[in-house]
Coordinates of C-alpha atoms in Angstrom, one line a residue:
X1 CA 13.7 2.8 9.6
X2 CA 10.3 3.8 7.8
X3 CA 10.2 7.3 6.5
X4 CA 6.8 8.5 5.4
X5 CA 6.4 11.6 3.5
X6 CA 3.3 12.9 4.9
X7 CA 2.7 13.4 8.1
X8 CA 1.0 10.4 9.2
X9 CA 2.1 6.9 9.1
X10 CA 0.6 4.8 6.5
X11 CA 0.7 7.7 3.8
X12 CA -2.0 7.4 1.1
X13 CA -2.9 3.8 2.8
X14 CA -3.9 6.1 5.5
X15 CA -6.2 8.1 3.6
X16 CA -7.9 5.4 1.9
X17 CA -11.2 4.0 2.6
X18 CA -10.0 0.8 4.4
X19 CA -12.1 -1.4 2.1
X20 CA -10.2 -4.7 2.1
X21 CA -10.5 -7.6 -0.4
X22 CA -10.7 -10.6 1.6
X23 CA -11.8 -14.2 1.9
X24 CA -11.3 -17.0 4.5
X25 CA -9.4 -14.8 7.7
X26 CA -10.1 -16.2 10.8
X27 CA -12.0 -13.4 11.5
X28 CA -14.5 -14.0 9.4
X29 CA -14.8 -17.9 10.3
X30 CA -15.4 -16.5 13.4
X31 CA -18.1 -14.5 11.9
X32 CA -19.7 -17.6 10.1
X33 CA -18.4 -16.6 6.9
X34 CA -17.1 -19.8 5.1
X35 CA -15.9 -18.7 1.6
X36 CA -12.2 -19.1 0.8
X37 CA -9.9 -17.5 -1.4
X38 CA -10.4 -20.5 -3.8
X39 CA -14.0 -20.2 -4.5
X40 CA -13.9 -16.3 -4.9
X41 CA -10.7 -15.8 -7.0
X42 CA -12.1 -16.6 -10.3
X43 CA -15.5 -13.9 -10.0
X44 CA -12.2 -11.6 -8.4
X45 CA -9.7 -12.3 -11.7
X46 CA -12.7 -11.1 -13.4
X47 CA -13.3 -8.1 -12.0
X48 CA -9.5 -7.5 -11.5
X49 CA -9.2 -8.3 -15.5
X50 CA -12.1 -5.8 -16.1
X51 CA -10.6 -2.9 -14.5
X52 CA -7.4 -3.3 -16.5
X53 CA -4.9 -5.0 -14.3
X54 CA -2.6 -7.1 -16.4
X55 CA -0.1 -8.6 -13.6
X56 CA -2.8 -11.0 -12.1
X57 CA -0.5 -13.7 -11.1
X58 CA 0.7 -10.6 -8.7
X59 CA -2.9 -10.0 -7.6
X60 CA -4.1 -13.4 -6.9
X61 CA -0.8 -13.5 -4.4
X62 CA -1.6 -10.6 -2.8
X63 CA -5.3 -11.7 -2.8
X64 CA -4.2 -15.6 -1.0
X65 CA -2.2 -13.9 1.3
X66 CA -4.7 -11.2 2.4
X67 CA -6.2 -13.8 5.2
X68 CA -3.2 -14.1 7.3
X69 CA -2.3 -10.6 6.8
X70 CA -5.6 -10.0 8.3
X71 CA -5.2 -12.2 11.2
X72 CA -1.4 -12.0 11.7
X73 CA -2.4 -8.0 12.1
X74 CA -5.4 -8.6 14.5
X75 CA -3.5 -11.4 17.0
X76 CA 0.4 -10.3 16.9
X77 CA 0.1 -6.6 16.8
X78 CA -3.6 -5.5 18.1
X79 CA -5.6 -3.8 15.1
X80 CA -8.8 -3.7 15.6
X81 CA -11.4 -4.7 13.1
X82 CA -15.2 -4.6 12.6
X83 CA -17.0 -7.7 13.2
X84 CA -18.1 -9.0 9.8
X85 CA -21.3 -10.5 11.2
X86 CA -22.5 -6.9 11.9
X87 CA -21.9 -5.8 7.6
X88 CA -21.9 -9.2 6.0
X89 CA -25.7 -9.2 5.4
X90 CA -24.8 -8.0 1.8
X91 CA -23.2 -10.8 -0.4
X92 CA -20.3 -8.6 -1.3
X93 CA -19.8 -7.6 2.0
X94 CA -19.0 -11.5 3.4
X95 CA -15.5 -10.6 1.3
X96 CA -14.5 -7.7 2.3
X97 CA -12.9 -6.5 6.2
X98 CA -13.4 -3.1 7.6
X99 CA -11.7 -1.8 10.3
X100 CA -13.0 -1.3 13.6
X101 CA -15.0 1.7 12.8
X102 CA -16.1 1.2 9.3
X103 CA -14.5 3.1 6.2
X104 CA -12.1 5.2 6.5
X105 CA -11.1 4.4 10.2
X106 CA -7.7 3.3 8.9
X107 CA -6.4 4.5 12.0
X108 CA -7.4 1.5 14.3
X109 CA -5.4 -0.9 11.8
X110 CA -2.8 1.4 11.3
X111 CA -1.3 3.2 14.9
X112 CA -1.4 -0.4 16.7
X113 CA 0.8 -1.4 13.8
X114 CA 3.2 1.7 14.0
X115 CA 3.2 1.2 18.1
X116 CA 4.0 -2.3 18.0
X117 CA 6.7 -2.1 15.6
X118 CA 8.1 0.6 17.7
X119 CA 8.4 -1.0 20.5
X120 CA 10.6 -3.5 18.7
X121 CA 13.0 -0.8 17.5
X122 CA 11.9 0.6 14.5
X123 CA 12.5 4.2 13.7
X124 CA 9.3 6.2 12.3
X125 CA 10.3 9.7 11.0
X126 CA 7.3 11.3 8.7
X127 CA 7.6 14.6 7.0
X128 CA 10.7 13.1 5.1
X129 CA 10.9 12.2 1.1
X130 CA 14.1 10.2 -0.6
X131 CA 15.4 12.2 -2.8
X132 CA 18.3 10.3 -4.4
X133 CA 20.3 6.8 -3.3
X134 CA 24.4 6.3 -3.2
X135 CA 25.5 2.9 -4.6
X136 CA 27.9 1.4 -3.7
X137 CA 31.4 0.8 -5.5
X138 CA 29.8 -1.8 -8.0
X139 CA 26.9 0.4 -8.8
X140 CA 24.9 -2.8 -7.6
X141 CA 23.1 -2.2 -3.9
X142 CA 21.9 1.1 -2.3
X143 CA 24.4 2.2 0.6
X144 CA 23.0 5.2 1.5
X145 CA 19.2 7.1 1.2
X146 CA 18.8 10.5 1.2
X147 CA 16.1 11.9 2.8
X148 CA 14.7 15.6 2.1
X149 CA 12.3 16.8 5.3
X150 CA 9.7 18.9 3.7
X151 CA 10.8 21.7 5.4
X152 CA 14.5 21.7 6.2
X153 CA 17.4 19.9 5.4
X154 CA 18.7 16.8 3.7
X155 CA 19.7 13.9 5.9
X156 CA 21.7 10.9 5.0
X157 CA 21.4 7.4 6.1
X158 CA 24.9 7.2 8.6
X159 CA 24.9 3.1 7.4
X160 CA 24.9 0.8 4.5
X161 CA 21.0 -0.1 3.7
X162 CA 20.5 -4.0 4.1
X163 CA 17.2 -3.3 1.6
X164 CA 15.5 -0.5 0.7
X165 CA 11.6 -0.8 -0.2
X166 CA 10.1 2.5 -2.2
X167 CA 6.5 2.9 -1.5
X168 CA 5.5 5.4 -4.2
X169 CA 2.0 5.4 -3.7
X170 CA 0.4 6.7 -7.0
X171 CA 1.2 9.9 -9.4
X172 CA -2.5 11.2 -10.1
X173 CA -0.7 14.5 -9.1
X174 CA 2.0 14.4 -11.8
X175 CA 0.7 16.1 -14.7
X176 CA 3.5 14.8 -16.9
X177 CA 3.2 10.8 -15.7
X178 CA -0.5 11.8 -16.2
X179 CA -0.4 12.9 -19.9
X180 CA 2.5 10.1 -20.9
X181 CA 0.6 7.3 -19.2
X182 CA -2.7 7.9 -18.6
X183 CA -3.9 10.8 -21.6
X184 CA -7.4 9.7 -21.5
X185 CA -7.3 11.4 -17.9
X186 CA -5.3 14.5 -18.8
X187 CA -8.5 17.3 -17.7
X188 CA -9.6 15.0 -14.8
X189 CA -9.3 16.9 -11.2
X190 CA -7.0 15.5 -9.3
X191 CA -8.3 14.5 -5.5
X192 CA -4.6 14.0 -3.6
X193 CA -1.2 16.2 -3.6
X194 CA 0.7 13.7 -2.2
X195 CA 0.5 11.6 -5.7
X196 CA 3.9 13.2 -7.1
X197 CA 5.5 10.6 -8.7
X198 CA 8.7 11.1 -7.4
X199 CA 9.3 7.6 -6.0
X200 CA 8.6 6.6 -9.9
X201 CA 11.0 8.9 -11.7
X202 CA 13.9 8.2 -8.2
X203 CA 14.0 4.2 -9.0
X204 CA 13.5 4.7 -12.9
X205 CA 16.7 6.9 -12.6
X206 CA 18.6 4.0 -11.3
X207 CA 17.1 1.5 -14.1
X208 CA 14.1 0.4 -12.9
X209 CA 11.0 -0.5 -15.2
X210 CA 7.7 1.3 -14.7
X211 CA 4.6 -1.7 -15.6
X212 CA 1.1 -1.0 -15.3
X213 CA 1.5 2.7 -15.4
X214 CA -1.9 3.0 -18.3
X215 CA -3.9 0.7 -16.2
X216 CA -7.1 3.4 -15.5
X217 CA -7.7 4.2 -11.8
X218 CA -10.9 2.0 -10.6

């Protein structure tokens, strides 16, 4: 089951500019574009370092497995992607992907996703926001999620959660996170309301460890 709290799949992924970070997919092989992950990572750790990210072991895993993300998206569940050859002019541009219609179409990446995965069986409910977890007996695993529609009631998960994966997108709308973490950006307008924090302060409540929370926005 994937519950999303806005009203679109994909949440603040959705609203992004669907610039991607990416060397060596097949789609880009296809496009003539020959570097790999190996010859761009160091100018990327760089630029990764430069904006303050500190878990880079994290990033250059993310970055490596960006390519067959890429192409496991385009060939098992039909998401549609511009044709680098047609951007790639600029040197920049031969590692990035854009989707099919440029920035911001995040939409022909993400509804093939959410209609493939459906058709295996997964549940999509948007409009819904966890609001607390039971553990079980040993205080150890999640058995049950509560979810909070934004308008209407609470509804509870009717079996034992296998896994449990909290998405929490960002808190640039939390004015408290903001001032404890980030105090430099205290009197900085704030472009999103969906950047509440709450997924932060529901999985520090059951022990877990914010990291990164000063790195500044880039």
């Amino acid at each position: 089951m994937v519950a999303e709290k806005l009203d679109v799949l994909g949440g603040e992924s959705y609203e992004s500019n669907a610039v991607m970070e990416v060397c060596g997919s097949q789609l880009q092989k296809d496009a003539g574009i020959t570097e790999t992950c190996d010859d761009v990572w160091p100018e990327r750790k760089e630029a990764l370092k430069s904006a303050g990210v500190t878990d880079l072991d994290f990033a250059k895993r993310l970055f490596y497995a960006a390519p067959e993300w890429v192409d496991r998206m385009k060939s098992s569940y039909g998401a549609q992607f511009a044709d680098p050859a047609s951007y790639s002019a600029n040197e920049a541009n031969r590692r990035r992907v854009l989707p099919k219609n440029g920035i911001g179409d995040t939409e022909s990446i993400m509804m093939p996703l959410r209609d493939k995965l459906a058709a295996k069986g997964v549940q999509f409910s948007t409009g819904y926001c966890a609001t607390g977890f039971i553990l079980d007996e040993a205080g150890q695993g999640v058995r049950r999620a509560l979810l909070h529609q934004q308008e209407g009631p609470v509804r509870r998960g009717r079996r034992a959660c296998a896994r449990v994966v909290v998405a929490t997108g960002g808190f640039a709308s939390n004015q408290s996170l903001v001032r404890q973490y980030l105090s430099a950006w205290e009197r900085i307008g704030c472009y999103t309301a969906a950047s509440m924090g709450e997924g932060h302060k529901l999985c520090q409540a059951l022990g877990a460890q914010l990291s990164d929370m000063s790195v500044t926005p880039s």
